[in-house]
Amino acid sequence: MGCTAADVVAALRAATLVVQEHRDELVRLDQAIGDADHGENLRRGFTALLSRLDAEEPTTPGKALKLVATTLISTVGGAAGPLYGTAFLRASAAVGDAAELDSEAVAKALRAALDGVVARGKAVVGDKTMVDALTPAVAAAVSAAGSDAVDGSVAAVLSAAADAAAEGAESTVPMVARKGRASYLGERSAGHLDPGARSTALLLRAFADAAAKA
C-alpha cells in the first residue's frame, strides 16, 4: 500500500505535535551552542503549516511536501527555514505528481532532501549539523527500501531512517562544530547535542510513527 496525500498530511500533523512538545528542549539545546531560537522557530513554522493544512487540502504527496516547503521558508527564521524549506522542496520535486508513494519513492525523496540541505548549507558529515542525522537516515532508508530483510513498506523505510537519524544526532555530542553559529564556539561546542540534528531525528520519528498507524 502506497503513501497518499492524506497519509502525508497526517504525518505532517503528527510532526507539528512533536515539534510543539519538544519546543523547549530544542530551545535549550540551541541555547548552549546557538541563538536559542531553533525550537521557537520550528514551532512557529509548523503551527503556520497546521493552519494552511486546515485551509487547503493537497491532492498529491508532492503538493503536500511543497506546501511544507513554502510555509517553512516564509515563516521560520534563522538557518532552519531555508534548510528545511529546501529539503521539503527537493523532496516534492523528486516525487513529482505521483498519487501514491512506495518505499523506493520515499527513499528517493529523502535522498533529494539531503542533497538540498547539503547544497544549501554546504555541510558534510562531521560538521555537527542536521546533515549528521539526515545522512545516515537516507542510507538506512535506501537500504531498507531495497532489502528483503524488511517488509519493504513505507513505514519500515521511515522507521529505519528514524532509528539511524537518532543515532546520527547523538553522534554530534562530542563533535566540534564547523558550521553555523555553533562553530564560533570552537572547542566549547563539543559536549552538546546539535539542535538541528535533534529536530531532524524528531521529525523522522514522527513521520515513521504516523506511517505505522496508516
CSV table of N, CA, C and O in Angstrom, one decimal, residues 87 110 113-115 117 129-139 165 200 204:
chain,number,residue,atom,x,y,z
A,87,ALA,N,14.8,21.3,1.9
A,87,ALA,CA,14.7,19.8,2.0
A,87,ALA,C,13.3,19.4,1.5
A,87,ALA,O,13.2,18.4,0.7
A,110,LEU,N,13.8,11.3,0.4
A,110,LEU,CA,14.7,11.6,1.5
A,110,LEU,C,16.1,11.9,0.9
A,110,LEU,O,16.8,12.8,1.4
A,113,ALA,N,16.0,15.4,-0.4
A,113,ALA,CA,16.0,16.3,0.7
A,113,ALA,C,17.4,16.6,1.3
A,113,ALA,O,17.9,17.7,1.5
A,114,LEU,N,18.2,15.5,1.4
A,114,LEU,CA,19.5,15.6,1.9
A,114,LEU,C,20.4,16.4,0.9
A,114,LEU,O,21.2,17.2,1.3
A,115,ASP,N,20.3,16.1,-0.4
A,115,ASP,CA,21.0,16.8,-1.4
A,115,ASP,C,20.7,18.3,-1.3
A,115,ASP,O,21.6,19.1,-1.5
A,117,VAL,N,19.7,20.0,1.4
A,117,VAL,CA,20.3,20.6,2.6
A,117,VAL,C,21.8,20.8,2.4
A,117,VAL,O,22.4,21.8,2.8
A,129,THR,N,25.9,19.2,12.4
A,129,THR,CA,24.7,19.8,11.8
A,129,THR,C,23.6,18.8,11.6
A,129,THR,O,23.8,17.6,11.9
A,130,MET,N,22.5,19.2,11.1
A,130,MET,CA,21.4,18.2,10.7
A,130,MET,C,21.9,17.2,9.7
A,130,MET,O,21.3,16.1,9.6
A,131,VAL,N,22.9,17.5,9.0
A,131,VAL,CA,23.4,16.5,8.0
A,131,VAL,C,23.9,15.3,8.7
A,131,VAL,O,23.8,14.2,8.1
A,132,ASP,N,24.4,15.4,9.9
A,132,ASP,CA,24.9,14.2,10.7
A,132,ASP,C,23.7,13.3,11.0
A,132,ASP,O,24.0,12.1,11.2
A,133,ALA,N,22.5,13.8,11.1
A,133,ALA,CA,21.3,12.9,11.3
A,133,ALA,C,20.7,12.5,10.0
A,133,ALA,O,20.3,11.3,9.8
A,134,LEU,N,20.7,13.4,9.0
A,134,LEU,CA,20.0,13.1,7.8
A,134,LEU,C,20.7,12.1,6.9
A,134,LEU,O,20.1,11.3,6.2
A,135,THR,N,22.1,12.2,6.9
A,135,THR,CA,22.9,11.3,6.0
A,135,THR,C,22.7,9.8,6.4
A,135,THR,O,22.4,9.0,5.5
A,136,PRO,N,22.9,9.4,7.6
A,136,PRO,CA,22.6,8.0,7.9
A,136,PRO,C,21.2,7.6,7.8
A,136,PRO,O,20.9,6.5,7.4
A,137,ALA,N,20.3,8.6,8.0
A,137,ALA,CA,18.8,8.3,7.8
A,137,ALA,C,18.5,7.9,6.3
A,137,ALA,O,17.8,7.0,6.0
A,138,VAL,N,19.1,8.7,5.4
A,138,VAL,CA,18.9,8.4,4.0
A,138,VAL,C,19.6,7.0,3.6
A,138,VAL,O,18.9,6.2,2.9
A,139,ALA,N,20.7,6.8,4.1
A,139,ALA,CA,21.4,5.5,3.8
A,139,ALA,C,20.6,4.3,4.3
A,139,ALA,O,20.4,3.3,3.6
A,165,ALA,N,18.7,8.2,12.2
A,165,ALA,CA,18.8,9.7,12.4
A,165,ALA,C,19.0,9.9,13.9
A,165,ALA,O,19.8,10.8,14.3
A,200,THR,N,15.8,17.0,13.3
A,200,THR,CA,15.7,16.1,12.1
A,200,THR,C,15.2,14.7,12.6
A,200,THR,O,14.3,14.1,12.0
A,204,LEU,N,11.6,12.8,11.7
A,204,LEU,CA,11.6,11.5,11.0
A,204,LEU,C,10.9,10.4,11.9
A,204,LEU,O,10.2,9.6,11.3
